[in-house]
Coordinates of C-alpha atoms (C1' of nucleotides) in Angstrom, one line a residue:
Chain A
M1 CA 19.7 13.9 -3.0
K2 CA 16.6 13.7 -5.0
H3 CA 13.0 12.8 -4.1
I4 CA 13.1 8.8 -4.3
A5 CA 9.4 7.6 -5.3
E6 CA 7.7 5.3 -2.2
S7 CA 7.2 2.4 -4.8
T8 CA 11.5 2.7 -5.5
V9 CA 11.4 2.6 -1.6
R10 CA 9.4 -1.0 -1.5
R11 CA 11.2 -3.0 -3.8
L12 CA 14.2 -1.9 -2.4
S13 CA 12.7 -3.5 0.6
L14 CA 11.7 -6.5 -0.7
Y15 CA 14.9 -6.8 -2.6
L16 CA 16.7 -6.9 0.6
R17 CA 14.3 -9.8 1.5
F18 CA 15.6 -11.9 -1.5
L19 CA 19.6 -11.1 -0.8
E20 CA 18.9 -12.2 2.8
Q21 CA 17.5 -15.4 1.2
S22 CA 19.9 -15.6 -1.9
R23 CA 22.5 -15.4 1.5
R24 CA 21.1 -18.2 3.2
E25 CA 21.3 -20.3 -0.7
G26 CA 24.7 -19.5 -0.4
K27 CA 24.9 -17.2 -3.1
D28 CA 27.5 -14.7 -3.9
T29 CA 26.8 -12.3 -6.4
I30 CA 23.4 -12.2 -8.2
S31 CA 22.1 -10.2 -10.9
S32 CA 19.1 -7.4 -11.7
G33 CA 17.2 -10.8 -13.7
D34 CA 17.4 -12.7 -10.8
L35 CA 16.3 -10.0 -8.1
A36 CA 13.5 -9.1 -10.6
G37 CA 12.9 -12.9 -10.9
L38 CA 11.9 -12.8 -6.9
G39 CA 10.2 -9.5 -6.8
G40 CA 8.1 -9.6 -10.1
T41 CA 8.9 -6.6 -11.8
T42 CA 11.8 -6.3 -14.7
S43 CA 15.7 -6.2 -14.6
A44 CA 15.5 -2.9 -15.6
Q45 CA 13.4 -1.2 -13.0
V46 CA 16.0 -3.3 -10.4
R47 CA 18.7 -1.0 -12.0
K48 CA 16.9 2.0 -12.3
D49 CA 16.1 1.6 -8.5
L50 CA 19.5 0.9 -7.0
S51 CA 21.2 3.6 -9.3
F52 CA 19.4 6.8 -7.7
F53 CA 21.6 5.3 -4.5
G54 CA 24.6 5.1 -6.6
S55 CA 25.9 2.1 -8.8
F56 CA 27.4 -0.7 -6.6
G57 CA 27.5 -3.5 -9.6
T58 CA 29.9 -4.8 -11.2
R59 CA 29.3 -5.2 -15.3
G60 CA 29.1 -9.0 -16.8
L61 CA 28.6 -10.1 -12.8
G62 CA 26.2 -8.7 -11.4
Y63 CA 25.7 -7.4 -7.5
S64 CA 27.4 -8.8 -4.2
V65 CA 24.6 -10.1 -1.9
S66 CA 26.3 -8.6 1.0
A67 CA 27.4 -5.6 -0.1
L68 CA 24.2 -4.6 -1.9
S69 CA 22.4 -6.4 1.3
R70 CA 25.0 -3.7 3.5
R71 CA 23.4 -0.6 1.5
I72 CA 20.0 -1.3 0.8
R73 CA 19.8 -1.9 4.8
E74 CA 21.9 1.5 5.1
I75 CA 19.5 3.4 2.8
L76 CA 16.2 2.3 4.6
G77 CA 17.8 2.6 8.1
L78 CA 18.2 -0.6 9.6
E79 CA 21.4 -0.7 10.3
R80 CA 20.3 0.8 14.0
E81 CA 18.3 -0.5 16.3
W82 CA 14.6 2.1 16.3
R83 CA 12.8 2.4 20.0
V84 CA 9.7 1.3 18.9
V85 CA 6.3 1.8 21.1
I86 CA 3.1 -0.1 20.6
I87 CA -0.4 2.4 22.3
G88 CA -3.4 0.2 22.1
A89 CA -3.2 -3.0 23.7
G90 CA -6.3 -4.9 22.4
K91 CA -6.5 -8.4 19.8
I92 CA -4.1 -6.6 17.1
G93 CA -1.7 -4.2 19.4
A94 CA -1.0 -7.5 21.3
A95 CA -0.3 -9.5 17.7
L96 CA 2.4 -6.7 16.9
A97 CA 3.7 -7.2 20.1
Q98 CA 4.9 -10.5 19.2
Y99 CA 5.5 -10.1 15.4
R100 CA 9.3 -11.6 14.8
G101 CA 9.3 -9.5 11.5
F102 CA 10.0 -6.5 13.8
A103 CA 12.4 -7.6 16.3
D104 CA 14.4 -9.4 12.8
R105 CA 14.8 -5.9 11.5
G106 CA 16.0 -3.9 14.0
Y107 CA 12.9 -2.7 15.9
R108 CA 12.6 -3.0 19.7
I109 CA 9.5 -2.5 21.5
V110 CA 10.3 -0.5 24.6
G111 CA 6.6 0.6 25.6
I112 CA 3.1 -0.8 25.3
Y113 CA 0.0 1.7 26.6
D114 CA -3.6 1.4 26.2
V115 CA -6.7 3.3 28.6
A116 CA -8.6 0.2 29.8
P117 CA -7.6 -0.5 32.8
A118 CA -8.5 -4.0 32.1
R119 CA -5.1 -4.0 30.4
I120 CA -2.7 -2.2 31.9
G121 CA -0.3 -4.0 34.0
V122 CA -0.9 -6.9 32.3
S123 CA 2.3 -8.8 30.6
L124 CA 2.5 -8.4 26.7
D125 CA 5.8 -10.5 25.4
G126 CA 7.7 -9.0 28.5
I127 CA 6.3 -5.7 28.5
T128 CA 4.1 -4.4 31.0
V129 CA 1.3 -2.4 29.4
R130 CA 1.5 1.1 30.9
D131 CA -1.8 3.5 31.0
Q132 CA -1.7 6.1 28.2
K133 CA -1.5 9.3 29.9
E134 CA 1.9 7.6 31.5
L135 CA 3.2 8.2 27.3
E136 CA 4.4 11.5 27.8
G137 CA 6.1 10.9 31.4
D138 CA 8.2 8.1 30.5
A139 CA 9.7 9.7 27.3
A140 CA 12.9 11.0 28.6
R141 CA 13.4 7.3 29.8
L142 CA 12.3 5.1 26.8
K143 CA 13.6 7.5 23.7
P144 CA 10.9 5.5 21.6
E145 CA 11.1 7.3 17.6
I146 CA 8.0 4.8 16.3
A147 CA 5.0 4.3 17.7
L148 CA 2.6 1.1 16.0
L149 CA -0.9 2.8 16.3
A150 CA -3.1 0.2 17.2
V151 CA -6.5 1.8 18.9
P152 CA -10.0 2.2 17.7
P153 CA -10.7 5.3 15.2
T154 CA -12.3 7.4 17.6
A155 CA -9.1 7.3 19.2
A156 CA -6.4 7.7 16.0
Q157 CA -6.2 11.8 16.4
T158 CA -5.8 12.0 20.0
L159 CA -3.2 10.1 19.9
V160 CA -1.0 10.8 17.4
E161 CA -0.7 14.3 18.6
R162 CA 0.2 12.6 22.6
A163 CA 2.9 10.1 20.6
A164 CA 4.4 14.0 19.0
K165 CA 4.4 15.4 22.1
A166 CA 6.2 12.8 23.7
G167 CA 9.2 13.0 21.0
I168 CA 7.9 10.3 18.6
R169 CA 8.7 11.0 15.1
G170 CA 7.3 8.4 13.2
I171 CA 3.7 6.9 13.5
L172 CA 2.2 3.4 11.8
N173 CA -1.7 3.5 12.0
F174 CA -3.4 0.3 12.2
A175 CA -6.8 2.5 12.4
P176 CA -8.9 3.2 9.9
A177 CA -9.1 6.3 10.1
Q178 CA -7.7 9.4 8.2
I179 CA -5.3 11.4 10.7
H180 CA -3.6 14.5 10.9
A181 CA 0.1 14.4 10.7
P182 CA 1.6 17.4 13.2
A183 CA 4.6 18.6 11.8
G184 CA 7.5 16.8 11.8
V185 CA 5.8 13.4 12.3
E186 CA 5.9 10.8 9.7
V187 CA 2.3 9.0 9.4
R188 CA 2.1 5.9 7.4
H189 CA -1.1 3.6 7.3
V190 CA -1.8 0.2 7.6
D191 CA -5.4 -0.1 6.6
M192 CA -6.8 -3.9 6.3
A193 CA -10.4 -2.8 5.7
L194 CA -9.4 -0.9 2.5
E195 CA -6.8 -3.2 1.3
L196 CA -10.1 -5.8 1.7
E197 CA -12.1 -3.4 -0.7
I198 CA -9.7 -3.6 -3.2
L199 CA -9.9 -7.2 -3.2
S200 CA -13.3 -7.7 -3.3
Y201 CA -13.3 -4.6 -6.1
A202 CA -10.7 -6.9 -7.8
L203 CA -13.2 -9.9 -7.8
T204 CA -16.1 -8.3 -8.6
N205 CA -14.9 -6.7 -12.0
A206 CA -12.4 -9.4 -12.7
R207 CA -12.8 -9.5 -16.2
K208 CA -11.5 -6.7 -17.6
K209 CA -7.7 -7.5 -17.5
Chain B
M1 CA -14.5 -0.8 -19.1
K2 CA -11.1 0.6 -19.3
H3 CA -8.3 -0.2 -17.0
I4 CA -9.3 1.3 -13.1
A5 CA -6.0 2.0 -11.7
E6 CA -6.0 1.2 -8.3
S7 CA -4.7 4.4 -6.6
T8 CA -7.9 5.2 -7.7
V9 CA -9.7 2.1 -6.2
R10 CA -8.1 3.3 -2.6
R11 CA -9.1 6.2 -2.9
L12 CA -12.9 5.1 -3.5
S13 CA -13.4 3.1 -0.6
L14 CA -11.6 6.0 0.9
Y15 CA -14.2 8.2 -0.1
L16 CA -17.0 5.7 1.0
R17 CA -15.8 6.2 4.9
F18 CA -16.1 10.0 4.7
L19 CA -19.6 9.3 2.8
E20 CA -20.6 7.7 6.1
Q21 CA -19.5 9.5 8.7
S22 CA -20.9 12.7 6.6
R23 CA -24.5 10.7 6.7
R24 CA -24.4 10.5 10.2
E25 CA -23.7 13.8 10.8
G26 CA -27.2 14.2 9.0
K27 CA -25.8 15.7 5.5
D28 CA -27.7 15.7 2.1
T29 CA -25.3 16.4 -0.6
I30 CA -21.7 16.5 -0.4
S31 CA -19.2 18.8 -2.7
S32 CA -16.0 17.5 -4.1
G33 CA -14.0 19.8 -2.2
D34 CA -15.1 18.9 0.7
L35 CA -14.8 14.9 -0.3
A36 CA -11.3 16.4 -0.7
G37 CA -10.8 18.0 1.9
L38 CA -11.3 15.0 3.9
G39 CA -9.1 12.9 2.0
G40 CA -6.5 15.1 1.4
T41 CA -6.5 15.1 -2.2
T42 CA -8.0 18.0 -4.4
S43 CA -11.4 18.3 -6.0
A44 CA -10.4 17.5 -9.1
Q45 CA -9.3 14.1 -8.7
V46 CA -11.9 13.7 -6.3
R47 CA -14.2 14.1 -10.0
K48 CA -11.5 12.5 -12.2
D49 CA -12.1 9.4 -9.6
L50 CA -15.7 9.1 -10.0
S51 CA -16.1 9.8 -13.5
F52 CA -14.2 6.8 -14.7
F53 CA -17.9 5.1 -13.4
G54 CA -20.3 7.4 -14.7
S55 CA -21.2 10.7 -13.4
F56 CA -23.5 11.0 -10.5
G57 CA -23.2 14.5 -9.6
T58 CA -25.1 17.6 -9.6
R59 CA -23.7 20.8 -11.4
G60 CA -23.8 23.5 -8.5
L61 CA -25.0 21.5 -5.7
G62 CA -22.7 18.4 -5.5
Y63 CA -22.9 14.8 -4.9
S64 CA -26.0 13.0 -3.3
V65 CA -24.6 11.6 0.3
S66 CA -26.8 8.2 0.0
A67 CA -26.7 8.0 -3.8
L68 CA -23.1 8.0 -3.9
S69 CA -22.5 6.1 -1.0
R70 CA -24.7 3.1 -2.6
R71 CA -22.9 3.7 -6.2
I72 CA -19.4 3.1 -4.7
R73 CA -20.3 0.5 -3.0
E74 CA -21.5 -1.5 -6.1
I75 CA -18.8 -0.9 -7.5
L76 CA -16.4 -2.1 -4.6
G77 CA -18.4 -5.3 -4.5
L78 CA -20.4 -4.7 -1.2
E79 CA -23.3 -5.0 -1.6
R80 CA -23.2 -8.4 -0.9
E81 CA -21.9 -10.6 2.0
W82 CA -18.5 -12.0 0.9
R83 CA -17.5 -15.3 2.9
V84 CA -14.4 -15.9 4.1
V85 CA -11.6 -17.8 5.6
I86 CA -9.0 -17.4 8.2
I87 CA -6.0 -19.5 7.4
G88 CA -3.5 -18.9 10.5
A89 CA -5.4 -19.2 14.0
G90 CA -2.3 -17.7 15.5
K91 CA -2.0 -13.9 17.6
I92 CA -2.7 -12.1 13.7
G93 CA -5.2 -14.6 12.3
A94 CA -7.1 -14.8 16.2
A95 CA -6.7 -10.1 15.3
L96 CA -8.8 -10.7 12.3
A97 CA -10.7 -13.0 13.2
Q98 CA -12.7 -10.2 15.7
Y99 CA -11.4 -7.1 13.5
R100 CA -14.5 -5.4 13.7
G101 CA -13.7 -3.6 10.7
F102 CA -14.7 -6.9 8.3
A103 CA -17.6 -7.6 9.6
D104 CA -18.8 -4.3 9.4
R105 CA -18.7 -4.2 4.8
G106 CA -20.1 -7.3 5.3
Y107 CA -17.5 -9.9 5.3
R108 CA -18.4 -12.7 7.0
I109 CA -16.0 -15.0 8.3
V110 CA -16.9 -18.8 7.8
G111 CA -14.3 -20.5 8.7
I112 CA -10.7 -21.1 10.8
Y113 CA -8.1 -23.1 10.3
D114 CA -4.5 -24.4 11.5
V115 CA -1.9 -26.8 11.6
A116 CA -1.0 -26.7 15.4
P117 CA -3.1 -29.6 17.3
A118 CA -3.2 -27.1 20.2
R119 CA -4.8 -24.7 18.4
I120 CA -7.5 -26.8 16.8
G121 CA -10.7 -27.4 18.5
V122 CA -10.1 -23.4 20.0
S123 CA -12.8 -21.6 19.4
L124 CA -12.3 -18.2 18.1
D125 CA -15.1 -15.0 17.9
G126 CA -17.9 -18.1 18.4
I127 CA -16.0 -20.2 15.0
T128 CA -14.0 -23.5 15.6
V129 CA -10.9 -24.0 14.3
R130 CA -10.4 -26.7 12.6
D131 CA -7.2 -29.0 10.5
Q132 CA -5.7 -26.9 7.4
K133 CA -6.3 -30.4 6.0
E134 CA -10.2 -29.7 6.1
L135 CA -10.3 -26.7 4.4
E136 CA -10.7 -28.1 0.8
G137 CA -13.3 -31.1 2.2
D138 CA -15.0 -28.2 3.7
A139 CA -15.3 -26.1 0.5
A140 CA -18.9 -27.5 -0.5
R141 CA -20.2 -26.4 2.4
L142 CA -18.8 -23.0 3.8
K143 CA -18.4 -21.9 -0.3
P144 CA -15.6 -19.1 0.5
E145 CA -14.7 -17.1 -1.9
I146 CA -11.9 -15.2 -0.2
A147 CA -9.1 -16.0 2.5
L148 CA -6.6 -14.2 5.0
L149 CA -3.5 -15.7 5.2
A150 CA -2.0 -15.4 8.2
V151 CA 0.4 -18.0 8.5
P152 CA 4.7 -18.4 8.6
P153 CA 6.6 -17.2 5.6
T154 CA 7.5 -20.6 4.0
A155 CA 4.4 -22.0 5.0
A156 CA 2.2 -19.3 2.8
Q157 CA 2.4 -20.5 -0.8
T158 CA 1.8 -24.0 0.0
L159 CA -1.5 -22.8 1.5
V160 CA -1.9 -20.2 -1.2
E161 CA -2.5 -23.2 -3.4
R162 CA -4.1 -25.1 -1.2
A163 CA -6.9 -22.2 -0.9
A164 CA -7.5 -21.9 -4.7
K165 CA -7.8 -26.0 -4.6
A166 CA -10.6 -25.0 -2.5
G167 CA -12.8 -22.5 -4.6
I168 CA -11.0 -19.5 -3.5
R169 CA -10.5 -16.6 -5.4
G170 CA -8.9 -13.8 -3.1
I171 CA -6.6 -13.6 -1.1
L172 CA -5.1 -11.1 1.1
N173 CA -1.6 -12.1 2.3
F174 CA -0.4 -11.4 6.1
A175 CA 2.9 -13.4 5.7
P176 CA 6.1 -10.9 4.4
A177 CA 6.6 -13.7 2.0
Q178 CA 6.3 -12.9 -2.3
I179 CA 3.6 -16.0 -3.1
H180 CA 3.0 -16.8 -7.2
A181 CA -0.6 -16.9 -7.3
P182 CA -2.2 -19.2 -9.6
A183 CA -4.1 -18.6 -12.0
G184 CA -7.8 -16.7 -11.9
V185 CA -6.6 -16.0 -7.8
E186 CA -6.0 -12.7 -6.9
V187 CA -3.9 -12.0 -4.2
R188 CA -3.1 -9.0 -2.2
H189 CA -0.4 -8.3 -0.1
V190 CA -0.5 -6.5 3.7
D191 CA 3.0 -6.2 4.9
M192 CA 3.5 -4.6 7.7
A193 CA 7.3 -5.4 8.3
L194 CA 7.7 -3.4 4.9
E195 CA 5.4 -0.5 5.9
L196 CA 7.6 0.1 9.1
E197 CA 11.0 0.4 6.7
I198 CA 9.2 2.4 4.1
L199 CA 8.7 4.7 7.2
S200 CA 12.0 4.0 9.1
Y201 CA 13.5 5.5 5.4
A202 CA 11.3 8.3 5.7
L203 CA 12.8 9.1 9.0
T204 CA 16.0 8.3 8.3
N205 CA 16.0 10.8 4.6
A206 CA 14.0 13.2 6.5
R207 CA 15.4 16.4 5.2
K208 CA 14.9 16.1 1.4
K209 CA 11.0 17.6 1.3
Chain C
dC1 C1' 29.6 -12.0 -24.9
dT2 C1' 27.3 -11.0 -19.9
dC3 C1' 25.7 -7.9 -16.9
dT4 C1' 25.0 -2.9 -15.3
dG5 C1' 24.2 1.9 -15.7
dT6 C1' 21.5 5.5 -18.3
dG7 C1' 19.4 8.5 -21.1
dA8 C1' 15.1 9.3 -24.0
dA9 C1' 10.8 6.8 -25.3
dC10 C1' 6.8 5.8 -23.5
dA11 C1' 3.2 4.7 -20.5
dT12 C1' 0.4 6.1 -16.4
dC13 C1' -1.3 8.9 -13.1
dT14 C1' -2.9 13.8 -11.8
dT15 C1' -3.8 19.5 -12.1
dC16 C1' -5.4 22.6 -14.8
dA17 C1' -8.9 25.3 -16.4
dC18 C1' -12.7 25.8 -18.7
dA19 C1' -17.5 24.5 -20.9
dG20 C1' -21.7 23.8 -19.3
dC21 C1' -25.5 22.2 -16.3
dT22 C1' -28.7 23.6 -12.6
Chain D
dA1 C1' -22.8 31.9 -8.7
dG2 C1' -21.3 27.0 -8.0
dC3 C1' -20.3 23.0 -8.6
dT4 C1' -19.7 19.0 -11.8
dG5 C1' -17.3 16.9 -15.7
dT6 C1' -13.4 16.3 -19.0
dG7 C1' -10.2 17.1 -23.0
dA8 C1' -5.7 19.1 -22.4
dA9 C1' -1.2 19.7 -19.8
dG10 C1' 1.4 18.5 -17.1
dA11 C1' 4.4 15.2 -13.6
dT12 C1' 5.6 11.1 -12.0
dG13 C1' 7.2 6.6 -13.1
dT14 C1' 8.6 2.4 -16.8
dT15 C1' 10.5 0.6 -19.9
dC16 C1' 13.1 0.5 -23.5
dA17 C1' 17.8 0.0 -26.2
dC18 C1' 22.3 0.8 -25.8
dA19 C1' 26.6 2.3 -24.6
dG20 C1' 30.6 0.8 -21.7
dA21 C1' 33.1 -2.1 -18.3
dG22 C1' 34.5 -6.2 -16.8

DNA sequence: CTCTGTGAACATCTTCACAGCT
DNA sequence: AGCTGTGAAGATGTTCACAGAG
């Protein structure tokens, strides 16, 4: 398959939300224009995004809400359950452990790890925090696929490598650190401080529009 | 000034981190190639990014670490203190309240709000959580400029409007909800579930590279 | 007549390549 | 010689506009 732009995948994920909302509202079909209105893009953009994966619409009518939802879930890999571990049981790790948005989408937290003795043994959202050293050893039992990395920036790189050894193939990094991804491991960043800086840039330079 | 791409601003923010790291390591000057290496781009990209704002390098030598840091802080609006309120004192709001990365960059938390009686009156990181209803009334005293919105998706839109009435001009939204920004208010999103979906897309479609 | 699917036009962002300081 | 600053070329992403299906 041709390479798909990240911006397209991001919008697909948004479309899925709108589709689920539409389903709750009892709609059976939805047009590219409707989807665009909900998401702040254009109908052409919606159609182009979907066209990369096939043609699932009906001319003159629009898209079947349920069929398109199913197809997008399939494209994004949401038809299966993902086994996720949280590395770092500080405030952010703890918040992630109970975040509803993950469970709702089939991401199942199977383990939580930390280094601090004070945190090890504590139960977070029904899961006992274990020592980071156990990560590799636990791998055979837990079969983790994705890690949410919520540790101090200085520890991030080491833990990425440990996660890779535990067989983890995808990492969502919350630490404000640039990390080198081992081969075969996909790393994405959620960088709150950076987003806030982009926001203050926008506020500081607000009369350019 | 010409319009600057968001990707450029994002990289600027990264360059600043590398510059601060270089400063700690005692470096006085740094070349575009060095900066590129740390950030995973190219030297041409670094020079182009900086060129939008002027020319601060010395040919044959590179950039002064301290001068460039200062200039980027200025561009991003980090030379001043920003007054920030957190709306939503659940797990995520609480984690944001104590997040070091914000304080380090001059973002000062001046208030925390929630609706739940159980949370109102509690102290988080030295700040007492107040009723959301007080937001507008507190505005004259607190002069908030930025809000971190960490509430359930259904409540997000209402609170954006309340924040706008309190004089807030920038909102960093953590709720997985598409929100309509009132005029003059800049809204950015940190959407963890969405990032995780982009990750699972990448893992599901991993043999395309 | 409505709404999709898609090449072609356009706009934006990145990389190249080199002139010009130091 | 080393490294910046920048037009020009190239790549990538978005919008237009219309043929064609229902």
